[in-house]
Amino acid sequence: MLSFKREQRENFAPARRVKKAFAADSCLAFLRAIQYNGAERKVPSMTKRQVWMLTAAVCLSTIFLATVNSSHGALLTPMIGHYGLTASEQGYPNSAQNIGCIAAMFTSLWVIGRLRKQTLLTAAVALMALLMVPLSLLPSFPDYLGLYALVGVAFAYMDAIASSMIADLHTGKNSARMMCVMHACHGLSGIVSPLLLGAALGVDGN
């Protein structure tokens, strides 16, 4: 009896392996086809020059992202003085930015796949750059928080799409190398930009 059951398991094992392989292939085919409302995803061919130009643009966007994000510390003292913030109110801008990041996370479920990544990254960079103008004018504190929430939206899209684009543009070991280069640009900008901004503002932050 035991030998009969063992033979049955051995006879059915290849069939189970075929079913698992078929299921895995089906899942991969489904994932490749879900973008653009079920249409087969078509990756446009690009020259090496175009690939490296896009890579440089992505790295520059991360440098800009780190510059804006690290400016919080250098600008914190003058912001507190201008608005007369209490200790409990000083973290409101960062909280507003985090709310914007959460909003971007939910909207990205609908937006990503319907718009090209280059378009989304360009729009996010442009939005963050434009927001610097009204923020520099120091509007009323509620408006300031609203603007910082929009900064959070742009921040989240730039952060997510930059890594995704590097993974699309480069494959294999080169993808890992370029991902490290992109994050190195972000890190170096985060270290250097507050020092430069602090030196430009002066000791009193004005």
PDB file of C-alpha atoms in Angstrom, residues 15-131:
ATOM      1  CA  ALA A  15       2.627  17.178 -13.697  1.00  0.00           C
ATOM      2  CA  ARG A  16       2.702  19.363 -10.592  1.00  0.00           C
ATOM      3  CA  ARG A  17       6.029  20.868 -11.686  1.00  0.00           C
ATOM      4  CA  VAL A  18       4.574  21.605 -15.148  1.00  0.00           C
ATOM      5  CA  LYS A  19       1.540  23.311 -13.559  1.00  0.00           C
ATOM      6  CA  LYS A  20       3.758  25.454 -11.281  1.00  0.00           C
ATOM      7  CA  ALA A  21       5.971  26.444 -14.215  1.00  0.00           C
ATOM      8  CA  PHE A  22       2.911  27.295 -16.316  1.00  0.00           C
ATOM      9  CA  ALA A  23       1.466  29.379 -13.461  1.00  0.00           C
ATOM     10  CA  ALA A  24       4.749  31.269 -13.023  1.00  0.00           C
ATOM     11  CA  ASP A  25       4.959  31.971 -16.779  1.00  0.00           C
ATOM     12  CA  SER A  26       1.346  33.129 -16.785  1.00  0.00           C
ATOM     13  CA  CYS A  27       1.983  35.527 -13.890  1.00  0.00           C
ATOM     14  CA  LEU A  28       5.018  36.996 -15.658  1.00  0.00           C
ATOM     15  CA  ALA A  29       3.028  37.427 -18.869  1.00  0.00           C
ATOM     16  CA  PHE A  30       0.227  39.116 -16.928  1.00  0.00           C
ATOM     17  CA  LEU A  31       2.629  41.531 -15.192  1.00  0.00           C
ATOM     18  CA  ARG A  32       4.186  42.462 -18.522  1.00  0.00           C
ATOM     19  CA  ALA A  33       0.782  43.201 -20.047  1.00  0.00           C
ATOM     20  CA  ILE A  34      -1.031  45.159 -17.301  1.00  0.00           C
ATOM     21  CA  GLN A  35       0.482  48.538 -18.210  1.00  0.00           C
ATOM     22  CA  TYR A  36      -1.388  50.975 -20.466  1.00  0.00           C
ATOM     23  CA  ASN A  37      -4.837  49.469 -19.882  1.00  0.00           C
ATOM     24  CA  GLY A  38      -3.853  45.910 -20.662  1.00  0.00           C
ATOM     25  CA  ALA A  39      -1.827  46.670 -23.786  1.00  0.00           C
ATOM     26  CA  GLU A  40       1.510  44.967 -24.281  1.00  0.00           C
ATOM     27  CA  ARG A  41       4.238  47.204 -22.871  1.00  0.00           C
ATOM     28  CA  LYS A  42       6.552  48.535 -25.570  1.00  0.00           C
ATOM     29  CA  VAL A  43       9.879  49.906 -24.402  1.00  0.00           C
ATOM     30  CA  PRO A  44      11.118  52.398 -27.003  1.00  0.00           C
ATOM     31  CA  SER A  45      14.634  51.779 -28.254  1.00  0.00           C
ATOM     32  CA  MET A  46      17.101  54.506 -27.347  1.00  0.00           C
ATOM     33  CA  THR A  47      20.632  55.287 -28.366  1.00  0.00           C
ATOM     34  CA  LYS A  48      23.400  55.190 -25.769  1.00  0.00           C
ATOM     35  CA  ARG A  49      23.536  58.978 -25.868  1.00  0.00           C
ATOM     36  CA  GLN A  50      19.831  59.229 -25.019  1.00  0.00           C
ATOM     37  CA  VAL A  51      20.215  56.702 -22.198  1.00  0.00           C
ATOM     38  CA  TRP A  52      23.084  58.627 -20.616  1.00  0.00           C
ATOM     39  CA  MET A  53      21.335  61.966 -21.064  1.00  0.00           C
ATOM     40  CA  LEU A  54      18.281  60.623 -19.247  1.00  0.00           C
ATOM     41  CA  THR A  55      20.526  59.130 -16.572  1.00  0.00           C
ATOM     42  CA  ALA A  56      22.213  62.509 -16.048  1.00  0.00           C
ATOM     43  CA  ALA A  57      18.797  64.189 -15.856  1.00  0.00           C
ATOM     44  CA  VAL A  58      17.667  61.715 -13.193  1.00  0.00           C
ATOM     45  CA  CYS A  59      20.841  62.297 -11.151  1.00  0.00           C
ATOM     46  CA  LEU A  60      20.382  66.068 -11.415  1.00  0.00           C
ATOM     47  CA  SER A  61      16.798  65.706 -10.194  1.00  0.00           C
ATOM     48  CA  THR A  62      18.010  63.817  -7.115  1.00  0.00           C
ATOM     49  CA  ILE A  63      20.593  66.564  -6.462  1.00  0.00           C
ATOM     50  CA  PHE A  64      17.828  69.170  -6.594  1.00  0.00           C
ATOM     51  CA  LEU A  65      15.621  66.987  -4.395  1.00  0.00           C
ATOM     52  CA  ALA A  66      18.337  66.645  -1.733  1.00  0.00           C
ATOM     53  CA  THR A  67      19.081  70.378  -1.872  1.00  0.00           C
ATOM     54  CA  VAL A  68      15.467  71.307  -1.174  1.00  0.00           C
ATOM     55  CA  ASN A  69      15.019  68.624   1.468  1.00  0.00           C
ATOM     56  CA  SER A  70      18.219  69.487   3.365  1.00  0.00           C
ATOM     57  CA  SER A  71      17.405  73.209   3.316  1.00  0.00           C
ATOM     58  CA  HIS A  72      14.905  72.632   6.148  1.00  0.00           C
ATOM     59  CA  GLY A  73      17.650  72.665   8.739  1.00  0.00           C
ATOM     60  CA  ALA A  74      19.412  75.771   7.425  1.00  0.00           C
ATOM     61  CA  LEU A  75      16.124  77.679   7.143  1.00  0.00           C
ATOM     62  CA  LEU A  76      14.590  76.455  10.394  1.00  0.00           C
ATOM     63  CA  THR A  77      15.886  79.249  12.649  1.00  0.00           C
ATOM     64  CA  PRO A  78      14.770  82.166  10.422  1.00  0.00           C
ATOM     65  CA  MET A  79      11.398  80.461   9.836  1.00  0.00           C
ATOM     66  CA  ILE A  80      10.802  80.108  13.579  1.00  0.00           C
ATOM     67  CA  GLY A  81      11.745  83.729  14.129  1.00  0.00           C
ATOM     68  CA  HIS A  82       9.583  85.046  11.290  1.00  0.00           C
ATOM     69  CA  TYR A  83       6.423  83.195  12.302  1.00  0.00           C
ATOM     70  CA  GLY A  84       7.077  83.239  16.045  1.00  0.00           C
ATOM     71  CA  LEU A  85       6.538  79.498  16.333  1.00  0.00           C
ATOM     72  CA  THR A  86       6.302  77.707  19.654  1.00  0.00           C
ATOM     73  CA  ALA A  87       8.224  74.508  20.310  1.00  0.00           C
ATOM     74  CA  SER A  88       5.202  72.384  19.408  1.00  0.00           C
ATOM     75  CA  GLU A  89       4.612  74.250  16.117  1.00  0.00           C
ATOM     76  CA  GLN A  90       8.135  74.035  14.730  1.00  0.00           C
ATOM     77  CA  GLY A  91       7.591  70.584  13.231  1.00  0.00           C
ATOM     78  CA  TYR A  92       4.408  71.522  11.351  1.00  0.00           C
ATOM     79  CA  PRO A  93       6.139  72.104   7.963  1.00  0.00           C
ATOM     80  CA  ASN A  94       7.724  68.635   8.024  1.00  0.00           C
ATOM     81  CA  SER A  95       4.385  67.136   9.062  1.00  0.00           C
ATOM     82  CA  ALA A  96       2.702  68.923   6.141  1.00  0.00           C
ATOM     83  CA  GLN A  97       5.368  67.554   3.805  1.00  0.00           C
ATOM     84  CA  ASN A  98       4.753  64.017   5.068  1.00  0.00           C
ATOM     85  CA  ILE A  99       1.021  64.435   4.462  1.00  0.00           C
ATOM     86  CA  GLY A 100       1.861  65.418   0.891  1.00  0.00           C
ATOM     87  CA  CYS A 101       4.039  62.310   0.533  1.00  0.00           C
ATOM     88  CA  ILE A 102       1.152  60.097   1.690  1.00  0.00           C
ATOM     89  CA  ALA A 103      -1.221  61.818  -0.760  1.00  0.00           C
ATOM     90  CA  ALA A 104       1.288  61.207  -3.558  1.00  0.00           C
ATOM     91  CA  MET A 105       1.503  57.529  -2.633  1.00  0.00           C
ATOM     92  CA  PHE A 106      -2.252  57.077  -3.084  1.00  0.00           C
ATOM     93  CA  THR A 107      -2.485  59.137  -6.289  1.00  0.00           C
ATOM     94  CA  SER A 108       0.477  57.265  -7.771  1.00  0.00           C
ATOM     95  CA  LEU A 109      -1.625  54.075  -7.827  1.00  0.00           C
ATOM     96  CA  TRP A 110      -3.793  55.764 -10.458  1.00  0.00           C
ATOM     97  CA  VAL A 111      -1.222  57.948 -12.255  1.00  0.00           C
ATOM     98  CA  ILE A 112       1.733  55.576 -12.745  1.00  0.00           C
ATOM     99  CA  GLY A 113       1.094  53.465 -15.837  1.00  0.00           C
ATOM    100  CA  ARG A 114      -1.118  56.098 -17.450  1.00  0.00           C
ATOM    101  CA  LEU A 115       1.629  58.708 -17.881  1.00  0.00           C
ATOM    102  CA  ARG A 116       5.225  58.220 -18.954  1.00  0.00           C
ATOM    103  CA  LYS A 117       7.792  58.234 -16.171  1.00  0.00           C
ATOM    104  CA  GLN A 118       9.771  61.004 -17.873  1.00  0.00           C
ATOM    105  CA  THR A 119       6.623  63.135 -17.925  1.00  0.00           C
ATOM    106  CA  LEU A 120       5.923  62.499 -14.244  1.00  0.00           C
ATOM    107  CA  LEU A 121       9.509  63.229 -13.194  1.00  0.00           C
ATOM    108  CA  THR A 122       9.611  66.441 -15.249  1.00  0.00           C
ATOM    109  CA  ALA A 123       6.284  67.570 -13.770  1.00  0.00           C
ATOM    110  CA  ALA A 124       7.456  66.813 -10.224  1.00  0.00           C
ATOM    111  CA  VAL A 125      10.735  68.735 -10.682  1.00  0.00           C
ATOM    112  CA  ALA A 126       8.879  71.682 -12.219  1.00  0.00           C
ATOM    113  CA  LEU A 127       6.324  71.688  -9.398  1.00  0.00           C
ATOM    114  CA  MET A 128       9.003  71.703  -6.703  1.00  0.00           C
ATOM    115  CA  ALA A 129      10.951  74.459  -8.473  1.00  0.00           C
ATOM    116  CA  LEU A 130       7.831  76.627  -8.844  1.00  0.00           C
ATOM    117  CA  LEU A 131       6.912  76.119  -5.185  1.00  0.00           C
TER     118      LEU A 131
END
